[in-house]
Coordinates of C-alpha atoms in Angstrom, one line a residue:
X1 CA 37.5 -177.4 -145.7
X2 CA 37.7 -174.6 -148.3
X3 CA 34.6 -172.6 -149.2
X4 CA 32.8 -173.2 -152.5
X5 CA 34.0 -171.4 -155.6
X6 CA 31.0 -168.9 -155.2
X7 CA 30.5 -167.8 -151.6
X8 CA 26.9 -168.1 -150.5
X9 CA 25.6 -165.1 -148.5
X10 CA 22.4 -165.0 -146.4
X11 CA 21.2 -161.4 -146.3
X12 CA 18.5 -160.3 -143.8
X13 CA 17.0 -156.8 -143.7
X14 CA 13.4 -155.9 -142.8
X15 CA 13.3 -153.2 -145.5
X16 CA 12.7 -155.0 -148.8
X17 CA 14.1 -152.4 -151.0
X18 CA 17.4 -152.2 -149.2
X19 CA 17.5 -156.1 -149.0
X20 CA 17.0 -156.4 -152.8
X21 CA 19.4 -153.7 -153.6
X22 CA 22.1 -155.3 -151.5
X23 CA 21.5 -158.7 -153.0
X24 CA 21.7 -157.4 -156.5
X25 CA 24.8 -155.4 -155.8
X26 CA 26.7 -158.3 -154.2
X27 CA 25.6 -160.8 -156.9
X28 CA 27.1 -158.4 -159.5
X29 CA 30.3 -158.7 -157.5
X30 CA 30.3 -162.6 -157.9
X31 CA 28.6 -163.6 -154.8
X32 CA 25.5 -165.9 -154.5
X33 CA 23.0 -164.0 -152.3
X34 CA 19.7 -165.1 -150.8
X35 CA 17.7 -162.3 -149.2
X36 CA 15.0 -162.4 -146.5
X37 CA 13.0 -159.7 -144.7
X38 CA 12.0 -162.1 -141.9
X39 CA 14.5 -163.5 -139.4
X40 CA 12.4 -166.6 -139.0
X41 CA 12.4 -167.3 -142.7
X42 CA 16.1 -166.8 -142.8
X43 CA 16.6 -169.4 -140.0
X44 CA 14.4 -171.8 -141.9
X45 CA 16.5 -171.4 -145.0
X46 CA 19.7 -172.0 -143.0
X47 CA 18.3 -175.3 -141.8
X48 CA 17.7 -176.4 -145.4
X49 CA 21.0 -175.4 -146.9
X50 CA 24.5 -174.3 -146.1
X51 CA 25.7 -170.6 -146.2
X52 CA 29.1 -169.2 -145.8
X53 CA 28.2 -165.8 -144.3
X54 CA 25.2 -164.1 -142.6
X55 CA 24.8 -160.3 -143.3
X56 CA 22.0 -159.1 -141.0
X57 CA 20.5 -155.8 -140.1
X58 CA 20.8 -155.0 -136.4
X59 CA 17.4 -153.5 -135.7
X60 CA 14.5 -155.6 -136.9
X61 CA 11.0 -155.8 -135.4
X62 CA 10.8 -159.7 -135.3
X63 CA 14.2 -160.2 -133.6
X64 CA 17.3 -158.1 -133.7
X65 CA 20.5 -159.1 -135.6
X66 CA 22.4 -160.2 -132.5
X67 CA 19.6 -162.7 -131.5
X68 CA 19.4 -163.9 -135.1
X69 CA 23.2 -164.4 -135.2
X70 CA 23.1 -166.5 -132.0
X71 CA 20.3 -168.6 -133.4
X72 CA 22.1 -169.1 -136.7
X73 CA 25.3 -170.2 -135.0
X74 CA 23.4 -172.8 -133.1
X75 CA 22.3 -174.2 -136.4
X76 CA 25.8 -173.9 -138.1
X77 CA 28.6 -173.2 -135.6
X78 CA 31.0 -172.5 -138.5
X79 CA 28.9 -169.7 -140.0
X80 CA 30.5 -166.2 -140.0
X81 CA 28.4 -163.1 -139.3
X82 CA 28.4 -159.4 -140.0
X83 CA 25.9 -156.9 -138.5
X84 CA 24.6 -153.9 -140.4
X85 CA 23.5 -150.9 -138.3
X86 CA 22.8 -147.2 -138.5
X87 CA 23.8 -146.8 -134.9
X88 CA 27.5 -146.9 -134.5
X89 CA 27.8 -147.0 -130.7
X90 CA 30.5 -149.0 -129.0
X91 CA 28.2 -151.1 -126.9
X92 CA 26.4 -152.2 -130.0
X93 CA 29.7 -153.4 -131.6
X94 CA 30.6 -155.2 -128.4
X95 CA 27.3 -157.0 -128.2
X96 CA 27.6 -158.0 -131.9
X97 CA 31.1 -159.4 -131.3
X98 CA 29.9 -161.3 -128.2
X99 CA 27.2 -162.9 -130.3
X100 CA 29.9 -164.2 -132.7
X101 CA 30.0 -161.4 -135.3
X102 CA 33.3 -160.9 -137.0
X103 CA 32.6 -157.2 -137.9
X104 CA 29.9 -154.7 -138.3
X105 CA 29.1 -152.2 -141.0
X106 CA 27.5 -148.7 -140.5
X107 CA 24.6 -147.6 -142.6
X108 CA 24.5 -146.1 -145.1
X109 CA 27.6 -147.8 -146.6
X110 CA 29.4 -147.7 -149.9
X111 CA 30.3 -150.8 -151.9
X112 CA 34.0 -150.0 -151.5
X113 CA 33.6 -150.2 -147.8
X114 CA 31.6 -153.4 -147.6
X115 CA 33.6 -155.6 -150.0
X116 CA 36.8 -155.6 -147.9
X117 CA 34.8 -156.5 -144.8
X118 CA 33.1 -159.4 -146.7
X119 CA 36.5 -160.6 -148.1
X120 CA 38.0 -160.6 -144.6
X121 CA 35.1 -162.4 -143.1
X122 CA 35.1 -165.1 -145.8
X123 CA 38.9 -165.5 -145.3
X124 CA 38.2 -166.2 -141.6
X125 CA 35.5 -168.7 -142.6
X126 CA 38.0 -170.4 -144.9
X127 CA 40.6 -170.6 -142.1
X128 CA 38.0 -172.1 -139.8
X129 CA 37.0 -174.7 -142.3
X130 CA 40.7 -175.6 -143.0
X131 CA 41.2 -176.0 -139.3
X132 CA 38.2 -178.3 -139.1
X133 CA 39.6 -180.3 -142.0
X134 CA 43.0 -180.5 -140.3
X135 CA 41.3 -181.6 -137.1
X136 CA 39.4 -184.3 -139.0
X137 CA 42.6 -185.5 -140.7
X138 CA 44.3 -185.7 -137.3
X139 CA 41.3 -187.6 -136.0
X140 CA 41.4 -190.1 -138.8
X141 CA 45.1 -190.5 -138.4
X142 CA 44.7 -191.0 -134.7
X143 CA 42.0 -193.6 -135.4
X144 CA 44.2 -195.4 -137.8
X145 CA 47.1 -195.5 -135.3
X146 CA 44.7 -196.6 -132.5
X147 CA 43.2 -199.4 -134.5
X148 CA 46.5 -200.5 -135.9
X149 CA 47.6 -201.3 -132.3
X150 CA 44.4 -203.1 -131.4
X151 CA 44.1 -206.7 -132.3
X152 CA 40.7 -207.8 -130.9
X153 CA 37.6 -206.8 -132.8
X154 CA 35.8 -205.4 -129.7
X155 CA 38.6 -202.9 -129.0
X156 CA 38.6 -201.8 -132.7
X157 CA 34.8 -201.2 -132.6
X158 CA 35.0 -199.2 -129.4
X159 CA 37.8 -196.9 -130.8
X160 CA 35.9 -196.4 -134.1
X161 CA 32.7 -195.5 -132.2
X162 CA 34.6 -192.9 -130.1
X163 CA 36.2 -191.4 -133.1
X164 CA 33.0 -191.1 -135.1
X165 CA 31.3 -189.4 -132.1
X166 CA 34.2 -186.9 -131.8
X167 CA 34.5 -186.2 -135.5
X168 CA 30.8 -186.0 -136.5
X169 CA 29.3 -184.6 -133.3
X170 CA 26.6 -187.2 -133.8
X171 CA 23.7 -187.5 -131.4
X172 CA 23.8 -191.3 -131.7
X173 CA 25.9 -193.8 -133.7
X174 CA 25.6 -197.6 -134.3
X175 CA 27.9 -200.0 -136.0
X176 CA 26.2 -203.0 -137.6
X177 CA 28.2 -206.1 -138.7
X178 CA 27.0 -209.2 -140.5
X179 CA 26.7 -212.3 -138.4
X180 CA 28.9 -215.3 -139.2
X181 CA 26.1 -217.0 -141.2
X182 CA 25.6 -213.8 -143.2
X183 CA 21.8 -214.0 -142.7
X184 CA 21.5 -211.0 -140.3
X185 CA 23.1 -207.7 -139.3
X186 CA 24.0 -207.3 -135.6
X187 CA 24.3 -204.0 -133.8
X188 CA 27.8 -204.5 -132.4
X189 CA 28.4 -201.2 -130.7
X190 CA 26.4 -198.0 -130.0
X191 CA 27.1 -194.5 -128.7
X192 CA 24.8 -191.7 -127.6
X193 CA 21.4 -191.2 -126.0
X194 CA 18.7 -193.8 -126.1
X195 CA 20.8 -196.4 -127.9
X196 CA 21.3 -199.0 -125.2
X197 CA 18.1 -200.8 -126.2
X198 CA 19.4 -201.1 -129.7
X199 CA 22.7 -202.8 -128.7
X200 CA 22.9 -206.4 -129.7
X201 CA 19.7 -206.2 -131.9
X202 CA 19.7 -208.3 -135.1
X203 CA 18.2 -207.3 -138.4
X204 CA 17.4 -209.8 -141.1
X205 CA 19.5 -209.4 -144.2
X206 CA 16.5 -208.9 -146.4
X207 CA 16.4 -208.6 -150.2
X208 CA 15.9 -204.9 -149.9
X209 CA 18.9 -204.5 -147.6
X210 CA 21.0 -206.6 -150.1
X211 CA 19.9 -204.3 -152.9
X212 CA 20.8 -201.2 -150.8
X213 CA 24.3 -202.6 -150.3
X214 CA 24.7 -203.3 -154.0
X215 CA 23.4 -199.9 -155.1
X216 CA 25.8 -198.1 -152.7
X217 CA 28.7 -200.3 -153.8
X218 CA 28.2 -199.0 -157.3
X219 CA 28.2 -195.4 -155.9
X220 CA 31.4 -196.2 -154.1
X221 CA 33.0 -197.6 -157.3
X222 CA 32.0 -194.6 -159.4
X223 CA 33.8 -192.0 -157.4
X224 CA 37.2 -191.6 -155.7
X225 CA 35.7 -189.9 -152.7
X226 CA 32.2 -191.1 -152.3
X227 CA 29.8 -188.5 -151.0
X228 CA 27.7 -190.1 -148.2
X229 CA 24.9 -187.8 -149.1
X230 CA 24.4 -189.9 -152.2
X231 CA 23.6 -193.0 -150.0
X232 CA 19.9 -193.7 -149.8
X233 CA 18.2 -194.6 -146.6
X234 CA 18.9 -198.2 -145.5
X235 CA 15.9 -200.5 -144.7
X236 CA 17.0 -201.1 -141.1
X237 CA 14.1 -202.3 -139.0
X238 CA 14.0 -201.0 -135.4
X239 CA 17.0 -198.7 -135.9
X240 CA 16.2 -194.9 -135.4
X241 CA 16.3 -192.9 -138.6
X242 CA 19.6 -191.3 -139.6
X243 CA 22.4 -191.5 -142.1
X244 CA 23.7 -195.0 -143.0
X245 CA 27.1 -195.4 -144.5
X246 CA 28.1 -198.8 -146.0
X247 CA 31.5 -199.8 -144.9
X248 CA 33.5 -201.5 -147.7
X249 CA 37.0 -202.9 -147.6
X250 CA 38.4 -203.8 -151.0
X251 CA 34.9 -203.9 -152.4
X252 CA 33.8 -206.3 -149.7
X253 CA 30.8 -205.4 -147.5
X254 CA 32.0 -205.2 -143.9
X255 CA 29.1 -203.5 -142.2
X256 CA 27.1 -200.2 -141.8
X257 CA 28.1 -197.1 -139.9
X258 CA 24.8 -195.5 -138.8
X259 CA 24.4 -192.1 -137.1
X260 CA 22.0 -189.4 -136.4
X261 CA 22.8 -185.8 -135.5
X262 CA 21.1 -183.1 -133.4
X263 CA 21.7 -180.6 -136.3
X264 CA 18.9 -180.3 -138.7
X265 CA 21.3 -178.6 -141.2
X266 CA 22.0 -180.8 -144.2
X267 CA 25.5 -182.3 -144.3
X268 CA 28.1 -180.3 -146.2
X269 CA 30.4 -181.9 -148.8
X270 CA 33.4 -181.6 -146.5
X271 CA 31.6 -183.3 -143.6
X272 CA 30.4 -186.0 -146.0
X273 CA 33.9 -186.7 -147.1
X274 CA 35.2 -186.7 -143.6
X275 CA 32.6 -189.3 -142.5
X276 CA 33.3 -191.3 -145.6
X277 CA 37.0 -191.4 -144.7
X278 CA 36.1 -192.5 -141.2
X279 CA 33.9 -195.2 -142.6
X280 CA 36.6 -196.4 -145.0
X281 CA 39.2 -196.4 -142.2
X282 CA 36.8 -198.2 -139.9
X283 CA 36.0 -200.8 -142.6
X284 CA 39.6 -201.7 -143.2
X285 CA 40.2 -201.9 -139.4
X286 CA 37.1 -204.1 -138.8
X287 CA 38.0 -206.4 -141.7
X288 CA 41.6 -206.8 -140.4
X289 CA 40.4 -207.4 -136.9
X290 CA 37.8 -209.9 -138.1
X291 CA 40.4 -211.7 -140.2
X292 CA 42.7 -211.9 -137.2
X293 CA 39.8 -213.1 -135.0
X294 CA 39.0 -215.8 -137.6
X295 CA 42.7 -216.8 -137.8
X296 CA 42.9 -216.9 -134.0
X297 CA 39.8 -219.1 -133.8
X298 CA 41.1 -221.4 -136.5
X299 CA 44.5 -221.6 -134.7
X300 CA 42.7 -222.4 -131.5
X301 CA 40.7 -225.2 -133.1
X302 CA 43.8 -226.7 -134.7
X303 CA 45.8 -226.3 -131.5
X304 CA 42.9 -228.0 -129.6
X305 CA 43.0 -230.9 -132.1
X306 CA 46.7 -231.2 -131.7
X307 CA 46.6 -230.9 -128.0
X308 CA 44.0 -233.7 -127.7
X309 CA 45.4 -236.0 -130.4
X310 CA 46.5 -239.4 -129.3
X311 CA 49.5 -239.3 -131.6
X312 CA 52.6 -237.1 -131.2
X313 CA 52.4 -233.9 -133.2
X314 CA 55.6 -232.0 -133.5
X315 CA 57.5 -229.2 -135.2
X316 CA 61.3 -229.3 -135.3
X317 CA 63.0 -226.2 -136.6
X318 CA 66.3 -226.8 -138.3
X319 CA 67.6 -223.2 -138.2
X320 CA 69.0 -221.1 -136.7
X321 CA 69.3 -223.6 -133.8
X322 CA 67.9 -227.1 -134.2
X323 CA 65.2 -227.6 -131.6
X324 CA 61.7 -228.7 -130.9
X325 CA 59.4 -225.6 -131.0
X326 CA 56.2 -227.6 -130.6
X327 CA 55.2 -231.0 -129.3
X328 CA 51.8 -232.0 -128.0
X329 CA 51.1 -233.6 -124.5
X330 CA 50.7 -237.1 -126.1
X331 CA 54.5 -237.4 -126.0
X332 CA 54.3 -237.7 -122.2
X333 CA 52.1 -240.8 -122.4
X334 CA 54.1 -242.4 -125.2
X335 CA 57.7 -241.7 -124.2
X336 CA 57.5 -240.7 -120.5
X337 CA 59.1 -237.3 -121.3
X338 CA 57.0 -234.1 -121.1
X339 CA 56.9 -231.3 -123.7
X340 CA 58.8 -229.0 -121.4
X341 CA 61.7 -231.5 -121.3
X342 CA 61.8 -231.5 -125.1
X343 CA 61.8 -227.7 -125.2
X344 CA 64.6 -227.5 -122.5
X345 CA 66.8 -230.2 -124.1
X346 CA 67.3 -229.7 -127.9
X347 CA 69.0 -233.1 -128.2
X348 CA 66.3 -235.1 -126.4
X349 CA 64.6 -235.8 -129.8
X350 CA 67.7 -237.9 -130.7
X351 CA 68.4 -239.3 -127.3
X352 CA 65.0 -241.0 -127.2
X353 CA 65.6 -242.8 -130.5
X354 CA 67.1 -246.4 -130.4
X355 CA 70.8 -246.3 -131.0
X356 CA 70.5 -248.5 -134.1
X357 CA 67.9 -246.1 -135.7
X358 CA 69.5 -242.8 -134.5
X359 CA 71.3 -242.3 -137.9
X360 CA 68.0 -242.4 -139.6
X361 CA 66.5 -239.7 -137.3
X362 CA 69.7 -237.6 -137.6
X363 CA 69.2 -237.6 -141.4
X364 CA 65.6 -236.4 -140.9
X365 CA 66.2 -233.7 -138.2
X366 CA 69.8 -232.5 -138.8
X367 CA 70.4 -232.9 -142.5
X368 CA 67.1 -231.3 -143.4
X369 CA 66.4 -234.1 -145.9
X370 CA 63.5 -236.2 -144.6
X371 CA 63.5 -238.5 -147.6
X372 CA 60.5 -240.8 -147.4
X373 CA 57.4 -239.3 -145.9
X374 CA 56.8 -242.4 -143.7
X375 CA 59.4 -244.0 -141.5
X376 CA 59.3 -246.7 -138.9
X377 CA 61.9 -246.6 -136.2
X378 CA 62.4 -247.6 -132.6
X379 CA 62.3 -245.2 -129.7
X380 CA 63.2 -245.8 -126.1
X381 CA 60.8 -245.0 -123.3
X382 CA 62.0 -243.3 -120.2
X383 CA 61.7 -246.6 -118.4
X384 CA 63.9 -248.4 -121.0
X385 CA 61.2 -250.1 -122.9
X386 CA 61.6 -250.2 -126.7
X387 CA 58.7 -248.5 -128.6
X388 CA 58.1 -248.8 -132.3
X389 CA 57.0 -245.5 -133.9
X390 CA 55.6 -244.7 -137.3
X391 CA 56.6 -241.2 -138.3
X392 CA 55.0 -239.1 -141.1
X393 CA 56.6 -235.8 -141.8
X394 CA 57.2 -233.1 -144.3
X395 CA 60.0 -230.5 -144.8
X396 CA 58.6 -226.9 -144.5
X397 CA 60.3 -223.8 -145.8
X398 CA 59.2 -220.5 -144.3
X399 CA 59.0 -217.2 -146.2
X400 CA 62.3 -216.1 -144.6
X401 CA 64.0 -219.2 -145.8
X402 CA 64.1 -221.1 -142.5
X403 CA 63.5 -224.8 -142.6
X404 CA 61.5 -227.0 -140.3
X405 CA 60.2 -230.6 -140.1
X406 CA 56.6 -231.0 -139.2
X407 CA 55.0 -234.4 -138.6
X408 CA 53.0 -236.9 -136.6
X409 CA 54.5 -239.9 -134.8
X410 CA 52.3 -242.9 -133.9
X411 CA 53.0 -245.7 -131.5
X412 CA 52.8 -248.9 -133.5
X413 CA 54.3 -251.2 -130.9
X414 CA 51.2 -253.3 -130.5
X415 CA 50.9 -253.6 -134.3
X416 CA 54.5 -254.6 -134.6
X417 CA 54.1 -257.3 -131.9
X418 CA 50.9 -258.5 -133.5
X419 CA 52.7 -258.7 -136.9
X420 CA 55.6 -260.6 -135.4
X421 CA 53.2 -263.0 -133.8
X422 CA 51.4 -263.6 -137.1
X423 CA 54.7 -264.1 -138.9
X424 CA 55.8 -266.6 -136.2
X425 CA 52.5 -268.4 -136.4
X426 CA 52.8 -268.6 -140.2
X427 CA 56.3 -270.0 -139.9
X428 CA 55.1 -272.6 -137.5
X429 CA 52.3 -273.5 -139.9
X430 CA 54.7 -273.7 -142.8
X431 CA 56.9 -276.1 -140.9
X432 CA 53.8 -278.1 -139.9
X433 CA 52.5 -278.3 -143.5
X434 CA 56.0 -279.3 -144.7
X435 CA 56.0 -282.0 -142.2
X436 CA 52.5 -283.2 -143.1
X437 CA 53.3 -283.3 -146.9
X438 CA 56.6 -285.0 -146.1
X439 CA 54.9 -287.7 -144.0
X440 CA 52.0 -288.2 -146.5
X441 CA 54.5 -288.6 -149.3
X442 CA 56.5 -291.1 -147.2
X443 CA 53.4 -293.1 -146.2
X444 CA 52.3 -293.3 -149.9
X445 CA 55.9 -294.4 -150.8
X446 CA 55.6 -297.1 -148.1
X447 CA 52.2 -298.3 -149.6
X448 CA 53.8 -298.2 -153.1
X449 CA 56.7 -300.3 -151.9
X450 CA 54.4 -302.9 -150.2
X451 CA 52.5 -303.2 -153.5
X452 CA 55.8 -303.6 -155.4
X453 CA 56.8 -306.4 -153.0
X454 CA 53.5 -308.1 -153.4
X455 CA 53.6 -307.8 -157.2
X456 CA 57.0 -309.5 -157.1
X457 CA 55.3 -312.6 -155.6
X458 CA 52.6 -312.7 -158.2
X459 CA 53.3 -314.8 -161.3
X460 CA 50.1 -314.0 -163.2
X461 CA 51.0 -311.1 -165.7
X462 CA 47.5 -309.6 -165.5
X463 CA 47.5 -309.6 -161.7
X464 CA 51.0 -308.2 -161.8
X465 CA 49.9 -305.4 -164.1
X466 CA 47.1 -304.6 -161.7
X467 CA 49.6 -304.1 -158.9
X468 CA 51.7 -301.8 -161.1
X469 CA 48.6 -299.7 -162.0
X470 CA 47.8 -299.3 -158.3
X471 CA 51.4 -298.3 -157.6
X472 CA 51.2 -295.7 -160.4
X473 CA 48.0 -294.2 -158.9
X474 CA 49.5 -294.0 -155.5
X475 CA 52.7 -292.5 -156.9
X476 CA 50.7 -289.8 -158.8
X477 CA 49.4 -288.7 -155.4
X478 CA 52.8 -289.0 -153.7
X479 CA 54.3 -286.8 -156.4
X480 CA 51.8 -284.0 -155.5
X481 CA 52.9 -284.0 -151.9
X482 CA 56.5 -284.3 -152.9
X483 CA 56.2 -281.1 -154.9
X484 CA 54.4 -279.3 -152.1
X485 CA 57.0 -280.5 -149.6
X486 CA 59.7 -278.8 -151.7
X487 CA 57.6 -275.6 -152.4
X488 CA 57.1 -272.5 -150.4
X489 CA 53.6 -272.1 -151.6
X490 CA 51.2 -274.7 -150.1
X491 CA 48.1 -273.2 -151.8
X492 CA 49.1 -274.1 -155.3
X493 CA 51.3 -276.5 -157.2
X494 CA 53.3 -275.9 -160.4
X495 CA 51.2 -278.3 -162.5
X496 CA 53.5 -278.2 -165.5
X497 CA 56.5 -279.4 -163.5
X498 CA 54.3 -282.0 -161.8
X499 CA 53.1 -283.4 -165.2
X500 CA 56.7 -283.9 -166.3
X501 CA 57.5 -285.9 -163.1
X502 CA 54.3 -287.9 -163.5
X503 CA 55.0 -288.7 -167.2
X504 CA 58.5 -289.8 -166.5
X505 CA 57.3 -292.1 -163.7
X506 CA 54.6 -293.7 -165.8
X507 CA 57.1 -294.4 -168.6
X508 CA 59.5 -295.8 -166.1
X509 CA 56.8 -298.2 -164.8
X510 CA 56.5 -299.5 -168.4
X511 CA 60.2 -299.7 -169.1
X512 CA 60.1 -303.4 -169.9
X513 CA 57.3 -303.0 -172.5
X514 CA 57.5 -299.4 -173.7
X515 CA 60.5 -299.8 -176.0
X516 CA 61.2 -296.4 -177.7
X517 CA 57.9 -294.9 -176.6
X518 CA 57.8 -291.3 -175.2
X519 CA 55.6 -288.7 -173.7
X520 CA 55.4 -285.1 -175.2
X521 CA 54.3 -282.5 -172.7
X522 CA 52.7 -279.1 -173.6
X523 CA 51.9 -277.2 -170.5
X524 CA 52.4 -273.5 -169.6
X525 CA 55.2 -272.9 -167.1
X526 CA 52.9 -270.5 -165.3
X527 CA 50.0 -273.1 -165.0
X528 CA 49.2 -273.9 -161.4
X529 CA 46.4 -275.7 -159.6
X530 CA 45.4 -276.0 -156.0
X531 CA 45.6 -279.4 -154.1
X532 CA 41.9 -280.2 -154.6
X533 CA 42.3 -280.0 -158.4
X534 CA 45.9 -281.2 -158.8
X535 CA 45.2 -284.7 -157.3
X536 CA 42.2 -285.7 -159.5
X537 CA 44.0 -284.2 -162.6
X538 CA 47.1 -286.2 -161.8
X539 CA 45.1 -289.5 -161.4
X540 CA 43.3 -288.8 -164.7
X541 CA 46.7 -288.3 -166.6
X542 CA 48.1 -291.4 -165.0
X543 CA 45.1 -293.5 -166.2
X544 CA 45.0 -292.1 -169.7
X545 CA 48.8 -292.2 -170.3
X546 CA 48.8 -295.8 -168.9
X547 CA 45.9 -296.7 -171.2
X548 CA 47.7 -295.4 -174.3
X549 CA 50.9 -297.3 -173.4
X550 CA 48.9 -300.5 -172.8
X551 CA 46.4 -300.5 -175.7
X552 CA 47.4 -298.0 -178.5
X553 CA 50.8 -299.4 -179.8
X554 CA 50.3 -303.2 -180.3
X555 CA 52.7 -304.5 -182.9
X556 CA 54.7 -301.2 -183.1
X557 CA 58.3 -300.7 -181.9
X558 CA 57.6 -297.1 -180.7
X559 CA 55.1 -294.3 -180.4
X560 CA 54.3 -291.0 -178.7
X561 CA 51.8 -290.0 -176.1
X562 CA 50.9 -286.3 -176.0
X563 CA 49.7 -284.5 -172.8
X564 CA 48.6 -280.9 -172.9
X565 CA 47.3 -278.5 -170.2
X566 CA 46.3 -274.8 -170.4
X567 CA 44.4 -272.4 -168.3
X568 CA 42.8 -269.3 -169.9
X569 CA 39.9 -267.0 -168.9
X570 CA 39.0 -269.2 -165.9
X571 CA 38.7 -272.4 -168.0
X572 CA 41.3 -275.3 -167.6
X573 CA 41.7 -277.8 -170.5
X574 CA 43.5 -281.1 -170.1
X575 CA 44.2 -283.2 -173.2
X576 CA 45.7 -286.7 -173.7
X577 CA 46.4 -288.0 -177.2
X578 CA 48.7 -290.5 -179.0
X579 CA 49.7 -291.5 -182.5
X580 CA 48.7 -295.2 -181.9
X581 CA 45.5 -297.2 -182.8
X582 CA 42.1 -295.6 -182.6
X583 CA 40.1 -296.0 -179.5
X584 CA 37.7 -299.0 -179.2
X585 CA 34.1 -298.1 -179.7
X586 CA 33.1 -299.7 -176.4
X587 CA 35.9 -298.3 -174.3
X588 CA 33.5 -296.4 -172.1
X589 CA 30.4 -298.6 -172.5
X590 CA 28.3 -298.7 -169.4
X591 CA 27.8 -302.4 -169.6
X592 CA 31.4 -303.3 -168.8
X593 CA 33.4 -300.3 -167.4
X594 CA 36.9 -301.0 -166.2
X595 CA 38.3 -299.6 -163.0
X596 CA 40.3 -297.1 -165.1
X597 CA 37.2 -296.0 -167.0
X598 CA 35.3 -295.6 -163.8
X599 CA 38.1 -293.6 -162.2
X600 CA 38.4 -291.1 -165.1
X601 CA 34.6 -290.6 -165.1
X602 CA 34.5 -290.1 -161.3
X603 CA 37.4 -287.8 -161.2
X604 CA 36.0 -285.7 -164.1
X605 CA 32.8 -285.4 -162.2
X606 CA 34.7 -284.4 -159.0
X607 CA 36.3 -281.5 -161.0
X608 CA 32.9 -280.4 -162.2
X609 CA 34.2 -280.9 -165.7
X610 CA 33.3 -282.4 -169.0
X611 CA 34.9 -285.4 -170.8
X612 CA 35.0 -285.5 -174.6
X613 CA 36.4 -288.4 -176.6
X614 CA 37.8 -288.3 -180.2
X615 CA 37.5 -285.3 -182.7
X616 CA 41.1 -284.3 -182.3
X617 CA 42.7 -285.3 -179.1
X618 CA 41.5 -288.7 -178.0
X619 CA 40.6 -287.3 -174.6
X620 CA 39.7 -283.6 -173.7
X621 CA 38.6 -282.6 -170.2
X622 CA 37.5 -279.1 -169.4
X623 CA 36.7 -277.6 -166.1
X624 CA 36.3 -274.3 -164.4
X625 CA 38.8 -272.9 -161.9
X626 CA 35.8 -271.9 -159.8
X627 CA 36.3 -275.3 -158.1
X628 CA 39.9 -274.4 -157.4
X629 CA 42.6 -271.9 -158.5
X630 CA 44.2 -272.0 -161.9
X631 CA 46.4 -269.4 -163.5

């Protein structure tokens, strides 16, 4: 490192007058001079501050100049020395050179004689410092190369510790790193005497330590080459006193480089910058190694998850040569083929697919166009058994442009078999329900035919009408089963279509009496009811339409019966009206209810509904679809 702009000279002479005269003379020549008449005081000053050159008298009562020079070089090995003497013997010069003096000056001397000697000595000092700087630069470069080749954090820490000891000549060094939870600092590595007891120690990351990190982060941010002498002492419990240097990588706190030195001499600016450079290099290396370690642990966790997954996890690279680059052990249990067999045979991924589904797999693996993210296809086990697999995958493009398919394949054979069993059971139930409705319809038709045959033998018109009414009631129920027999939905019936069939049948049963009478139907095409509601509603319509045809059109050649049905907001409304005579006042009198009246009232109650008469439609029945399904 180059000397400062003003060389600092330490002048020692036991004669005060000569010492002051020499200091004044050299200060006039542009030097910074500190003079002492005591060798002990001079050594004390050297321990407190840095000097470039020691200019000492040879013969002094406390200690001679040679002893002083040796003691001074123990404090600062880079100090250059010149001895002043009035005795110019050769053995004195040799002793001075052996003690480390670069030159000696004979007393009395002239200024023209001493200035060249000083300049030559300071030039040597500068060369020495430049060599030290070069050595430090080589050391930092070597550290960077060493840690660049090291991947694991422990190796990086060991190399950093060795480099710091070599460069700083520290008595002891410690590297402290934050624990994973960030609550403590752990002594990760130590070097030097009496440090083994410190290794592994943990220091709470206190508020004071946090403030210390933040304060030194600001110092780091304010200067291009932070001077470690600016860093205040860190509050590190149980760690011997020394110099702490915060290690920062990209502004992030990585740890603390802590060291203590045998030298009592304060650190020079060059030494400070060298240590700071070491700390910066160490911080970057530690951060990189820590990141690699975290990535490695994450990869290990993900690999462990993949290795233990019950489903097949795979990666199939499409370029430069299509092949499986990863498949987990679950493939052996599912297909009978081991991962090693998939790696050895690039075409095994297609060979294990069922021939009828192979084109779909080729589209996924060979064309690089997976299409849907979920596919179901058949694979063939090693023993020839067909397996149903559900495959989820994505197309991945690497930074270098290479494509790969990554995905998970799950054995869904049991689910497929269960689904097929359920579908088969449903088909069987549909057939059975069809058969039930068909037989119920036929049985009701038989009953209706028997009533028709019986009615043909009855001569009384009133009795005959009663048989016809019973037939109509039975037919209204038979029509329900007929519609269900022809429908694919056994839960609901198209109530609009059913009402049309029912109205036509009732009109047909009154063909001899009805003349030009008709039934107008107003029902939504989307209206539907379940079986428990459709049957009572059908019977109610049968009774009320029959009632209109029998009682509302006396003496008239024709008329119209109107039937309406709607379902809205969970409420079903059934209306029956006609343009004939008004209803009798005692139609629903409790004292003489007819069978039809009783039936309408009972069926309305069964629906949980309400029957209203007059005020618009002659009959209005409302009920909630909570008792069934209406839409």
